Amino acid sequence: MIIVKVGGSVFSDKKGKAENFDGETVRRIAKEIVNFYPREGFIIVHGGGSFGHPYAKEYRIRDGLPGDWETAHLKRIGFTLTHQAMLRANARFIEAFVREGLPAFSVSTSSVFITENGEVAYGDLEVVERLLELKFIPVLFGDVSIDLAKGVEILSGDQIITYLAKMLEPNKVIFLMDVDGIYDGKPGEGRLIQNLPKEEILALLERLHCTSAGTDVTGGICNKLREAKKIAEHSEVWFVNGKVPGRLSGAIRGDGFGTRIARE
Ligand code: ATP
Ligand code: IP8
């Protein structure tokens, strides 16, 4: 089984208009998967992109639920609006996959996971496992979450993948981004790292400026790299450009162009 994270930067322009969706790219991703399914099982996890992040930021969901009624009430509304925006993104994914003949099935993340400070504290994967057995393609997404410490939180798609990798031990985890892989520096300036040993990730994190870009509330590339370090305990990890046709297929086959972190 392979887990594919479709980054928000791949299916939408995060700095563009609210809820813009690159349907052409998502359909092409689905077409690439068609060549491997059902010999290979897949779980898709997509990010927030221009759907979830603007609401999450506007309503400061990551600050948690405050004590006073007025502010908490507004936060609850924001929590709901963020989730609904993610459901709209998810519906677009399911439509695109089904149109290519793939039995993609929406799994509403905030009904499956409970977090503690944004990390999964509890997750019920029974339905996801059964869906895989029955040859469905579960599609999860970065979402809001009920949080044990803060009341409400944002659960990043990258955190979900770490939990899925730990519990389900996939053959491979592939992160699709809008750049060719992980760079030792800024994309386009630094060198593209084709083979990244797990033990070098900490030093790389120190060399990179870990600031979040645009309206991303979940930490951008640094969060992704920290999670990749954990995922590599359970699975091979790839970072490839989801905007370039064929790169996902290359990562699935194992001869692709991008960054590969070998499983330990
Ligand atoms: P989302 O979290 O919404 O799903 P995503 O998975 O597409 O989004 P981002 O959080 O946007 O990913 O992170 C990918 C972005 O990180 C790329 O667009 C790239 O420009 C930026 N980036 C910054 N530094 C690096 C680096 N050293 N290597 C690779 N990408 C980097
Ligand atoms: O884009 C964040 O998920 P990510 C989801 O995978 C929301 O980090 C709701 C902002």
PDB file of C-alpha atoms and ligand atoms in Angstrom:
ATOM      1  CA  MET A   1       0.000   0.000   0.000  1.00  0.00           C
ATOM      2  CA  ILE A   2       1.205   3.480  -0.870  1.00  0.00           C
ATOM      3  CA  ILE A   3       0.180   6.719   0.840  1.00  0.00           C
ATOM      4  CA  VAL A   4       0.151   9.790  -1.400  1.00  0.00           C
ATOM      5  CA  LYS A   5      -0.011  13.268   0.107  1.00  0.00           C
ATOM      6  CA  VAL A   6      -1.288  15.788  -2.415  1.00  0.00           C
ATOM      7  CA  GLY A   7       0.068  19.049  -1.061  1.00  0.00           C
ATOM      8  CA  GLY A   8      -2.038  22.169  -1.019  1.00  0.00           C
ATOM      9  CA  SER A   9       0.585  23.748  -3.280  1.00  0.00           C
ATOM     10  CA  VAL A  10      -0.159  21.107  -5.926  1.00  0.00           C
ATOM     11  CA  PHE A  11      -3.946  21.332  -6.188  1.00  0.00           C
ATOM     12  CA  SER A  12      -4.278  25.046  -5.515  1.00  0.00           C
ATOM     13  CA  ASP A  13      -2.469  28.341  -5.531  1.00  0.00           C
ATOM     14  CA  LYS A  14      -2.230  29.091  -1.814  1.00  0.00           C
ATOM     15  CA  LYS A  15      -1.639  32.774  -2.427  1.00  0.00           C
ATOM     16  CA  GLY A  16      -4.387  32.988  -5.035  1.00  0.00           C
ATOM     17  CA  LYS A  17      -8.152  33.413  -4.750  1.00  0.00           C
ATOM     18  CA  ALA A  18      -9.985  31.539  -1.997  1.00  0.00           C
ATOM     19  CA  GLU A  19     -10.879  27.971  -2.943  1.00  0.00           C
ATOM     20  CA  ASN A  20      -9.105  27.893  -6.294  1.00  0.00           C
ATOM     21  CA  PHE A  21      -8.687  24.281  -7.445  1.00  0.00           C
ATOM     22  CA  ASP A  22      -6.399  22.901 -10.154  1.00  0.00           C
ATOM     23  CA  GLY A  23      -8.745  20.173 -11.393  1.00  0.00           C
ATOM     24  CA  GLU A  24      -6.551  19.380 -14.376  1.00  0.00           C
ATOM     25  CA  THR A  25      -3.591  18.466 -12.148  1.00  0.00           C
ATOM     26  CA  VAL A  26      -5.758  16.373  -9.818  1.00  0.00           C
ATOM     27  CA  ARG A  27      -7.264  14.470 -12.756  1.00  0.00           C
ATOM     28  CA  ARG A  28      -3.779  13.801 -14.124  1.00  0.00           C
ATOM     29  CA  ILE A  29      -2.662  12.510 -10.697  1.00  0.00           C
ATOM     30  CA  ALA A  30      -5.684  10.187 -10.722  1.00  0.00           C
ATOM     31  CA  LYS A  31      -4.766   9.022 -14.255  1.00  0.00           C
ATOM     32  CA  GLU A  32      -1.253   8.108 -13.062  1.00  0.00           C
ATOM     33  CA  ILE A  33      -2.715   6.099 -10.183  1.00  0.00           C
ATOM     34  CA  VAL A  34      -5.014   4.248 -12.609  1.00  0.00           C
ATOM     35  CA  ASN A  35      -1.889   2.580 -14.085  1.00  0.00           C
ATOM     36  CA  PHE A  36      -1.017   0.955 -10.729  1.00  0.00           C
ATOM     37  CA  TYR A  37      -4.394   0.356  -9.061  1.00  0.00           C
ATOM     38  CA  PRO A  38      -5.607  -2.259  -7.995  1.00  0.00           C
ATOM     39  CA  ARG A  39      -2.270  -4.165  -8.042  1.00  0.00           C
ATOM     40  CA  GLU A  40      -1.201  -1.523  -5.536  1.00  0.00           C
ATOM     41  CA  GLY A  41      -3.474  -0.139  -2.820  1.00  0.00           C
ATOM     42  CA  PHE A  42      -3.542   3.597  -2.156  1.00  0.00           C
ATOM     43  CA  ILE A  43      -4.526   6.053   0.552  1.00  0.00           C
ATOM     44  CA  ILE A  44      -4.739   9.691  -0.529  1.00  0.00           C
ATOM     45  CA  VAL A  45      -4.307  12.523   1.952  1.00  0.00           C
ATOM     46  CA  HIS A  46      -4.694  16.074   0.701  1.00  0.00           C
ATOM     47  CA  GLY A  47      -3.722  19.329   2.344  1.00  0.00           C
ATOM     48  CA  GLY A  48      -5.626  22.511   3.004  1.00  0.00           C
ATOM     49  CA  GLY A  49      -4.288  24.758   0.258  1.00  0.00           C
ATOM     50  CA  SER A  50      -6.496  27.747  -0.528  1.00  0.00           C
ATOM     51  CA  PHE A  51      -9.476  25.995   1.129  1.00  0.00           C
ATOM     52  CA  GLY A  52      -8.709  25.344   4.832  1.00  0.00           C
ATOM     53  CA  HIS A  53      -5.754  27.619   5.562  1.00  0.00           C
ATOM     54  CA  PRO A  54      -7.398  31.045   5.078  1.00  0.00           C
ATOM     55  CA  TYR A  55     -10.259  30.189   7.524  1.00  0.00           C
ATOM     56  CA  ALA A  56      -7.880  28.534   9.984  1.00  0.00           C
ATOM     57  CA  LYS A  57      -5.808  31.692   9.979  1.00  0.00           C
ATOM     58  CA  GLU A  58      -8.713  34.156  10.106  1.00  0.00           C
ATOM     59  CA  TYR A  59     -10.325  32.410  13.103  1.00  0.00           C
ATOM     60  CA  ARG A  60      -6.979  31.544  14.739  1.00  0.00           C
ATOM     61  CA  ILE A  61      -8.046  27.951  15.233  1.00  0.00           C
ATOM     62  CA  ARG A  62      -4.551  26.941  16.379  1.00  0.00           C
ATOM     63  CA  ASP A  63      -4.878  29.212  19.439  1.00  0.00           C
ATOM     64  CA  GLY A  64      -7.501  26.811  20.809  1.00  0.00           C
ATOM     65  CA  LEU A  65     -10.883  27.469  22.393  1.00  0.00           C
ATOM     66  CA  PRO A  66     -10.896  30.407  24.826  1.00  0.00           C
ATOM     67  CA  GLY A  67     -12.836  30.484  28.094  1.00  0.00           C
ATOM     68  CA  ASP A  68     -15.158  33.452  27.493  1.00  0.00           C
ATOM     69  CA  TRP A  69     -18.402  32.782  25.672  1.00  0.00           C
ATOM     70  CA  GLU A  70     -18.216  35.515  22.999  1.00  0.00           C
ATOM     71  CA  THR A  71     -14.754  34.632  21.661  1.00  0.00           C
ATOM     72  CA  ALA A  72     -15.338  30.898  22.018  1.00  0.00           C
ATOM     73  CA  HIS A  73     -18.594  31.202  20.081  1.00  0.00           C
ATOM     74  CA  LEU A  74     -16.855  32.913  17.166  1.00  0.00           C
ATOM     75  CA  LYS A  75     -14.136  30.246  17.285  1.00  0.00           C
ATOM     76  CA  ARG A  76     -16.721  27.470  17.065  1.00  0.00           C
ATOM     77  CA  ILE A  77     -18.166  29.129  13.951  1.00  0.00           C
ATOM     78  CA  GLY A  78     -14.668  29.361  12.470  1.00  0.00           C
ATOM     79  CA  PHE A  79     -14.024  25.698  13.311  1.00  0.00           C
ATOM     80  CA  THR A  80     -17.137  24.712  11.376  1.00  0.00           C
ATOM     81  CA  LEU A  81     -16.347  27.004   8.442  1.00  0.00           C
ATOM     82  CA  THR A  82     -12.800  25.614   8.175  1.00  0.00           C
ATOM     83  CA  HIS A  83     -14.114  22.055   8.151  1.00  0.00           C
ATOM     84  CA  GLN A  84     -16.751  22.876   5.517  1.00  0.00           C
ATOM     85  CA  ALA A  85     -14.080  24.437   3.293  1.00  0.00           C
ATOM     86  CA  MET A  86     -12.078  21.203   3.587  1.00  0.00           C
ATOM     87  CA  LEU A  87     -15.156  19.156   2.724  1.00  0.00           C
ATOM     88  CA  ARG A  88     -15.537  21.246  -0.450  1.00  0.00           C
ATOM     89  CA  ALA A  89     -11.905  20.555  -1.418  1.00  0.00           C
ATOM     90  CA  ASN A  90     -12.405  16.878  -0.634  1.00  0.00           C
ATOM     91  CA  ALA A  91     -15.540  16.692  -2.802  1.00  0.00           C
ATOM     92  CA  ARG A  92     -13.526  18.057  -5.747  1.00  0.00           C
ATOM     93  CA  PHE A  93     -10.927  15.301  -5.223  1.00  0.00           C
ATOM     94  CA  ILE A  94     -13.492  12.542  -5.028  1.00  0.00           C
ATOM     95  CA  GLU A  95     -15.237  13.804  -8.185  1.00  0.00           C
ATOM     96  CA  ALA A  96     -11.959  13.921 -10.125  1.00  0.00           C
ATOM     97  CA  PHE A  97     -10.903  10.422  -9.020  1.00  0.00           C
ATOM     98  CA  VAL A  98     -14.296   8.861  -9.665  1.00  0.00           C
ATOM     99  CA  ARG A  99     -14.339  10.428 -13.129  1.00  0.00           C
ATOM    100  CA  GLU A 100     -11.145   8.452 -13.843  1.00  0.00           C
ATOM    101  CA  GLY A 101     -12.831   5.270 -12.605  1.00  0.00           C
ATOM    102  CA  LEU A 102     -11.127   5.108  -9.188  1.00  0.00           C
ATOM    103  CA  PRO A 103     -13.278   4.181  -6.148  1.00  0.00           C
ATOM    104  CA  ALA A 104     -12.074   7.078  -4.009  1.00  0.00           C
ATOM    105  CA  PHE A 105     -13.978   7.276  -0.737  1.00  0.00           C
ATOM    106  CA  SER A 106     -14.047  10.303   1.514  1.00  0.00           C
ATOM    107  CA  VAL A 107     -13.016   9.763   5.150  1.00  0.00           C
ATOM    108  CA  SER A 108     -13.771  12.826   7.239  1.00  0.00           C
ATOM    109  CA  THR A 109     -10.597  13.332   9.234  1.00  0.00           C
ATOM    110  CA  SER A 110     -12.041  15.216  12.196  1.00  0.00           C
ATOM    111  CA  SER A 111     -14.416  12.290  12.842  1.00  0.00           C
ATOM    112  CA  VAL A 112     -11.498   9.824  12.950  1.00  0.00           C
ATOM    113  CA  PHE A 113      -8.762  11.557  14.956  1.00  0.00           C
ATOM    114  CA  ILE A 114      -8.474  13.395  18.271  1.00  0.00           C
ATOM    115  CA  THR A 115      -5.320  15.435  18.755  1.00  0.00           C
ATOM    116  CA  GLU A 116      -3.232  16.744  21.626  1.00  0.00           C
ATOM    117  CA  ASN A 117      -1.498  19.989  20.663  1.00  0.00           C
ATOM    118  CA  GLY A 118      -1.908  19.117  16.990  1.00  0.00           C
ATOM    119  CA  GLU A 119      -0.410  15.616  17.217  1.00  0.00           C
ATOM    120  CA  VAL A 120      -2.699  12.610  16.819  1.00  0.00           C
ATOM    121  CA  ALA A 121      -3.574  11.327  20.306  1.00  0.00           C
ATOM    122  CA  TYR A 122      -6.227   8.881  19.147  1.00  0.00           C
ATOM    123  CA  GLY A 123      -7.243   7.576  15.741  1.00  0.00           C
ATOM    124  CA  ASP A 124      -9.753   4.914  14.800  1.00  0.00           C
ATOM    125  CA  LEU A 125      -8.476   3.309  11.601  1.00  0.00           C
ATOM    126  CA  GLU A 126     -10.926   0.396  11.508  1.00  0.00           C
ATOM    127  CA  VAL A 127     -12.920   1.905   8.624  1.00  0.00           C
ATOM    128  CA  VAL A 128      -9.784   2.891   6.683  1.00  0.00           C
ATOM    129  CA  GLU A 129      -8.401  -0.653   7.003  1.00  0.00           C
ATOM    130  CA  ARG A 130     -11.684  -2.219   5.886  1.00  0.00           C
ATOM    131  CA  LEU A 131     -11.911   0.183   2.940  1.00  0.00           C
ATOM    132  CA  LEU A 132      -8.412  -0.900   1.852  1.00  0.00           C
ATOM    133  CA  GLU A 133      -9.309  -4.576   2.169  1.00  0.00           C
ATOM    134  CA  LEU A 134     -12.334  -3.922  -0.045  1.00  0.00           C
ATOM    135  CA  LYS A 135     -10.106  -2.150  -2.629  1.00  0.00           C
ATOM    136  CA  PHE A 136     -11.440   1.345  -2.048  1.00  0.00           C
ATOM    137  CA  ILE A 137      -9.086   4.318  -2.078  1.00  0.00           C
ATOM    138  CA  PRO A 138      -9.638   6.193   1.213  1.00  0.00           C
ATOM    139  CA  VAL A 139      -9.200   9.944   0.802  1.00  0.00           C
ATOM    140  CA  LEU A 140      -8.384  11.843   4.006  1.00  0.00           C
ATOM    141  CA  PHE A 141      -7.436  15.483   4.394  1.00  0.00           C
ATOM    142  CA  GLY A 142      -5.863  18.047   6.687  1.00  0.00           C
ATOM    143  CA  ASP A 143      -8.736  19.239   8.847  1.00  0.00           C
ATOM    144  CA  VAL A 144      -9.809  20.803  12.122  1.00  0.00           C
ATOM    145  CA  SER A 145      -9.643  18.536  15.164  1.00  0.00           C
ATOM    146  CA  ILE A 146     -11.001  18.208  18.657  1.00  0.00           C
ATOM    147  CA  ASP A 147      -7.889  18.653  20.788  1.00  0.00           C
ATOM    148  CA  LEU A 148      -7.369  17.287  24.318  1.00  0.00           C
ATOM    149  CA  ALA A 149      -5.152  20.206  25.369  1.00  0.00           C
ATOM    150  CA  LYS A 150      -6.577  23.176  23.464  1.00  0.00           C
ATOM    151  CA  GLY A 151     -10.200  22.276  22.746  1.00  0.00           C
ATOM    152  CA  VAL A 152      -9.827  22.864  19.013  1.00  0.00           C
ATOM    153  CA  GLU A 153      -6.813  22.568  16.710  1.00  0.00           C
ATOM    154  CA  ILE A 154      -5.726  22.029  13.123  1.00  0.00           C
ATOM    155  CA  LEU A 155      -4.556  18.569  12.153  1.00  0.00           C
ATOM    156  CA  SER A 156      -2.153  18.752   9.229  1.00  0.00           C
ATOM    157  CA  GLY A 157      -2.263  16.125   6.504  1.00  0.00           C
ATOM    158  CA  ASP A 158       1.430  15.555   7.212  1.00  0.00           C
ATOM    159  CA  GLN A 159       0.692  14.596  10.852  1.00  0.00           C
ATOM    160  CA  ILE A 160      -2.070  12.244   9.681  1.00  0.00           C
ATOM    161  CA  ILE A 161       0.413  10.479   7.425  1.00  0.00           C
ATOM    162  CA  THR A 162       2.861   9.907  10.274  1.00  0.00           C
ATOM    163  CA  TYR A 163       0.094   8.191  12.243  1.00  0.00           C
ATOM    164  CA  LEU A 164      -1.071   6.147   9.233  1.00  0.00           C
ATOM    165  CA  ALA A 165       2.518   5.082   8.483  1.00  0.00           C
ATOM    166  CA  LYS A 166       3.070   3.984  12.089  1.00  0.00           C
ATOM    167  CA  MET A 167      -0.160   1.981  12.231  1.00  0.00           C
ATOM    168  CA  LEU A 168      -0.364   0.612   8.685  1.00  0.00           C
ATOM    169  CA  GLU A 169       3.323   0.240   7.643  1.00  0.00           C
ATOM    170  CA  PRO A 170       2.882   1.231   3.939  1.00  0.00           C
ATOM    171  CA  ASN A 171       5.459   0.286   1.299  1.00  0.00           C
ATOM    172  CA  LYS A 172       5.987   3.933   0.504  1.00  0.00           C
ATOM    173  CA  VAL A 173       4.861   7.453   1.366  1.00  0.00           C
ATOM    174  CA  ILE A 174       4.961   9.975  -1.474  1.00  0.00           C
ATOM    175  CA  PHE A 175       4.650  13.717  -0.845  1.00  0.00           C
ATOM    176  CA  LEU A 176       3.575  15.661  -3.920  1.00  0.00           C
ATOM    177  CA  MET A 177       4.699  19.281  -3.845  1.00  0.00           C
ATOM    178  CA  ASP A 178       5.023  22.128  -6.350  1.00  0.00           C
ATOM    179  CA  VAL A 179       8.830  21.875  -6.393  1.00  0.00           C
ATOM    180  CA  ASP A 180      11.112  19.001  -7.477  1.00  0.00           C
ATOM    181  CA  GLY A 181      11.868  17.730  -3.967  1.00  0.00           C
ATOM    182  CA  ILE A 182      13.782  18.887  -0.892  1.00  0.00           C
ATOM    183  CA  TYR A 183      16.415  21.542  -1.473  1.00  0.00           C
ATOM    184  CA  ASP A 184      19.415  22.268   0.676  1.00  0.00           C
ATOM    185  CA  GLY A 185      18.418  25.929   0.794  1.00  0.00           C
ATOM    186  CA  LYS A 186      15.669  27.788  -1.025  1.00  0.00           C
ATOM    187  CA  PRO A 187      14.037  25.971  -3.965  1.00  0.00           C
ATOM    188  CA  GLY A 188      15.772  27.012  -7.164  1.00  0.00           C
ATOM    189  CA  GLU A 189      18.791  28.347  -5.217  1.00  0.00           C
ATOM    190  CA  GLY A 190      19.995  25.442  -3.103  1.00  0.00           C
ATOM    191  CA  ARG A 191      20.937  21.986  -4.402  1.00  0.00           C
ATOM    192  CA  LEU A 192      18.160  19.398  -4.873  1.00  0.00           C
ATOM    193  CA  ILE A 193      18.838  16.517  -2.469  1.00  0.00           C
ATOM    194  CA  GLN A 194      18.152  13.269  -4.319  1.00  0.00           C
ATOM    195  CA  ASN A 195      19.053  10.892  -1.502  1.00  0.00           C
ATOM    196  CA  LEU A 196      18.457  12.158   2.005  1.00  0.00           C
ATOM    197  CA  PRO A 197      19.708   9.894   4.798  1.00  0.00           C
ATOM    198  CA  LYS A 198      17.299  10.013   7.751  1.00  0.00           C
ATOM    199  CA  GLU A 199      20.095  10.904  10.155  1.00  0.00           C
ATOM    200  CA  GLU A 200      20.879  14.070   8.157  1.00  0.00           C
ATOM    201  CA  ILE A 201      17.387  15.572   8.504  1.00  0.00           C
ATOM    202  CA  LEU A 202      18.074  17.343  11.811  1.00  0.00           C
ATOM    203  CA  ALA A 203      21.135  19.107  10.409  1.00  0.00           C
ATOM    204  CA  LEU A 204      19.139  20.063   7.297  1.00  0.00           C
ATOM    205  CA  LEU A 205      16.347  21.523   9.456  1.00  0.00           C
ATOM    206  CA  GLU A 206      18.931  23.665  11.183  1.00  0.00           C
ATOM    207  CA  ARG A 207      20.294  24.915   7.855  1.00  0.00           C
ATOM    208  CA  LEU A 208      16.806  25.796   6.525  1.00  0.00           C
ATOM    209  CA  HIS A 209      14.860  28.845   7.586  1.00  0.00           C
ATOM    210  CA  CYS A 210      11.745  27.234   9.043  1.00  0.00           C
ATOM    211  CA  THR A 211       9.257  29.976   8.415  1.00  0.00           C
ATOM    212  CA  SER A 212       5.805  29.293   7.061  1.00  0.00           C
ATOM    213  CA  ALA A 213       4.944  30.776   3.691  1.00  0.00           C
ATOM    214  CA  GLY A 214       1.746  32.530   2.625  1.00  0.00           C
ATOM    215  CA  THR A 215      -1.308  31.602   4.666  1.00  0.00           C
ATOM    216  CA  ASP A 216      -0.033  28.159   5.720  1.00  0.00           C
ATOM    217  CA  VAL A 217      -0.846  27.630   9.384  1.00  0.00           C
ATOM    218  CA  THR A 218       0.794  24.235   9.723  1.00  0.00           C
ATOM    219  CA  GLY A 219       4.455  25.014   9.195  1.00  0.00           C
ATOM    220  CA  GLY A 220       5.307  24.342   5.534  1.00  0.00           C
ATOM    221  CA  ILE A 221       8.412  22.453   4.598  1.00  0.00           C
ATOM    222  CA  CYS A 222       9.848  22.211   8.131  1.00  0.00           C
ATOM    223  CA  ASN A 223       6.830  20.393   9.508  1.00  0.00           C
ATOM    224  CA  LYS A 224       6.938  18.111   6.482  1.00  0.00           C
ATOM    225  CA  LEU A 225      10.595  17.269   7.079  1.00  0.00           C
ATOM    226  CA  ARG A 226      10.100  16.637  10.795  1.00  0.00           C
ATOM    227  CA  GLU A 227       7.240  14.277  10.003  1.00  0.00           C
ATOM    228  CA  ALA A 228       9.263  12.601   7.237  1.00  0.00           C
ATOM    229  CA  LYS A 229      11.949  11.767   9.804  1.00  0.00           C
ATOM    230  CA  LYS A 230       9.337   9.898  11.868  1.00  0.00           C
ATOM    231  CA  ILE A 231       7.711   8.291   8.820  1.00  0.00           C
ATOM    232  CA  ALA A 232      11.071   6.921   7.647  1.00  0.00           C
ATOM    233  CA  GLU A 233      11.045   4.608  10.693  1.00  0.00           C
ATOM    234  CA  HIS A 234       8.160   2.773   9.023  1.00  0.00           C
ATOM    235  CA  SER A 235       8.351   3.416   5.308  1.00  0.00           C
ATOM    236  CA  GLU A 236      10.402   4.702   2.395  1.00  0.00           C
ATOM    237  CA  VAL A 237       9.582   8.389   1.776  1.00  0.00           C
ATOM    238  CA  TRP A 238       9.606  10.348  -1.501  1.00  0.00           C
ATOM    239  CA  PHE A 239       9.154  14.053  -2.216  1.00  0.00           C
ATOM    240  CA  VAL A 240       8.343  14.734  -5.870  1.00  0.00           C
ATOM    241  CA  ASN A 241       6.867  17.453  -8.021  1.00  0.00           C
ATOM    242  CA  GLY A 242       3.151  16.747  -8.358  1.00  0.00           C
ATOM    243  CA  LYS A 243       2.785  19.414 -11.049  1.00  0.00           C
ATOM    244  CA  VAL A 244       5.066  17.534 -13.481  1.00  0.00           C
ATOM    245  CA  PRO A 245       3.442  14.601 -15.327  1.00  0.00           C
ATOM    246  CA  GLY A 246       5.122  11.265 -14.636  1.00  0.00           C
ATOM    247  CA  ARG A 247       6.914  12.183 -11.408  1.00  0.00           C
ATOM    248  CA  LEU A 248       4.333  10.432  -9.215  1.00  0.00           C
ATOM    249  CA  SER A 249       4.563   7.327 -11.426  1.00  0.00           C
ATOM    250  CA  GLY A 250       8.365   7.374 -11.097  1.00  0.00           C
ATOM    251  CA  ALA A 251       8.128   7.490  -7.302  1.00  0.00           C
ATOM    252  CA  ILE A 252       5.576   4.653  -7.303  1.00  0.00           C
ATOM    253  CA  ARG A 253       7.875   2.517  -9.506  1.00  0.00           C
ATOM    254  CA  GLY A 254      10.913   3.538  -7.459  1.00  0.00           C
ATOM    255  CA  ASP A 255      13.014   5.023 -10.270  1.00  0.00           C
ATOM    256  CA  GLY A 256      11.607   8.537 -10.013  1.00  0.00           C
ATOM    257  CA  PHE A 257      13.106  12.018  -9.895  1.00  0.00           C
ATOM    258  CA  GLY A 258      12.921  13.830  -6.572  1.00  0.00           C
ATOM    259  CA  THR A 259      14.107  13.289  -3.008  1.00  0.00           C
ATOM    260  CA  ARG A 260      14.163   9.796  -1.536  1.00  0.00           C
ATOM    261  CA  ILE A 261      14.571   8.929   2.129  1.00  0.00           C
ATOM    262  CA  ALA A 262      15.308   5.232   2.469  1.00  0.00           C
ATOM    263  CA  ARG A 263      13.541   3.250   5.175  1.00  0.00           C
ATOM    264  CA  GLU A 264      15.849   2.480   8.092  1.00  0.00           C
TER     265      GLU A 264
HETATM  266  P1  ATP B   1      -0.148  21.872   2.421  1.00  0.00           P
HETATM  267  O1  ATP B   1       0.532  21.886   3.757  1.00  0.00           O
HETATM  268  O2  ATP B   1      -1.184  22.948   2.266  1.00  0.00           O
HETATM  269  O3  ATP B   1      -0.691  20.558   2.065  1.00  0.00           O
HETATM  270  P2  ATP B   1       2.133  21.420   0.684  1.00  0.00           P
HETATM  271  O4  ATP B   1       2.140  20.009   1.174  1.00  0.00           O
HETATM  272  O5  ATP B   1       2.041  21.614  -0.767  1.00  0.00           O
HETATM  273  O6  ATP B   1       0.977  22.245   1.368  1.00  0.00           O
HETATM  274  P3  ATP B   1       3.919  23.387   1.741  1.00  0.00           P
HETATM  275  O7  ATP B   1       3.621  23.382   3.181  1.00  0.00           O
HETATM  276  O8  ATP B   1       3.403  24.519   0.914  1.00  0.00           O
HETATM  277  O9  ATP B   1       3.456  22.013   1.156  1.00  0.00           O
HETATM  278  O10 ATP B   1       5.468  23.216   1.507  1.00  0.00           O
HETATM  279  C1  ATP B   1       5.972  23.099   0.191  1.00  0.00           C
HETATM  280  C2  ATP B   1       6.606  24.415  -0.165  1.00  0.00           C
HETATM  281  O11 ATP B   1       7.765  24.576   0.634  1.00  0.00           O
HETATM  282  C3  ATP B   1       7.064  24.491  -1.590  1.00  0.00           C
HETATM  283  O12 ATP B   1       6.129  25.258  -2.324  1.00  0.00           O
HETATM  284  C4  ATP B   1       8.405  25.202  -1.527  1.00  0.00           C
HETATM  285  O13 ATP B   1       8.401  26.417  -2.224  1.00  0.00           O
HETATM  286  C5  ATP B   1       8.614  25.482  -0.049  1.00  0.00           C
HETATM  287  N1  ATP B   1       9.990  25.247   0.405  1.00  0.00           N
HETATM  288  C6  ATP B   1      10.671  26.105   1.201  1.00  0.00           C
HETATM  289  N2  ATP B   1      11.905  25.617   1.434  1.00  0.00           N
HETATM  290  C7  ATP B   1      12.015  24.451   0.764  1.00  0.00           C
HETATM  291  C8  ATP B   1      13.076  23.498   0.610  1.00  0.00           C
HETATM  292  N3  ATP B   1      14.243  23.648   1.212  1.00  0.00           N
HETATM  293  N4  ATP B   1      12.849  22.398  -0.145  1.00  0.00           N
HETATM  294  C9  ATP B   1      11.632  22.239  -0.741  1.00  0.00           C
HETATM  295  N5  ATP B   1      10.604  23.107  -0.637  1.00  0.00           N
HETATM  296  C10 ATP B   1      10.771  24.201   0.110  1.00  0.00           C
HETATM  297  O1  IP8 B   2      -2.318  21.647   4.514  1.00  0.00           O
HETATM  298  C1  IP8 B   2      -4.104  21.807   7.043  1.00  0.00           C
HETATM  299  O2  IP8 B   2      -3.553  20.642   6.440  1.00  0.00           O
HETATM  300  P1  IP8 B   2      -2.161  20.716   5.657  1.00  0.00           P
HETATM  301  C2  IP8 B   2      -5.622  21.764   6.998  1.00  0.00           C
HETATM  302  O3  IP8 B   2      -1.923  19.298   5.228  1.00  0.00           O
HETATM  303  C3  IP8 B   2      -6.308  23.012   7.364  1.00  0.00           C
HETATM  304  O4  IP8 B   2      -1.116  21.171   6.629  1.00  0.00           O
HETATM  305  C4  IP8 B   2      -7.721  22.906   7.738  1.00  0.00           C
HETATM  306  C5  IP8 B   2      -5.777  24.205   7.370  1.00  0.00           C
END
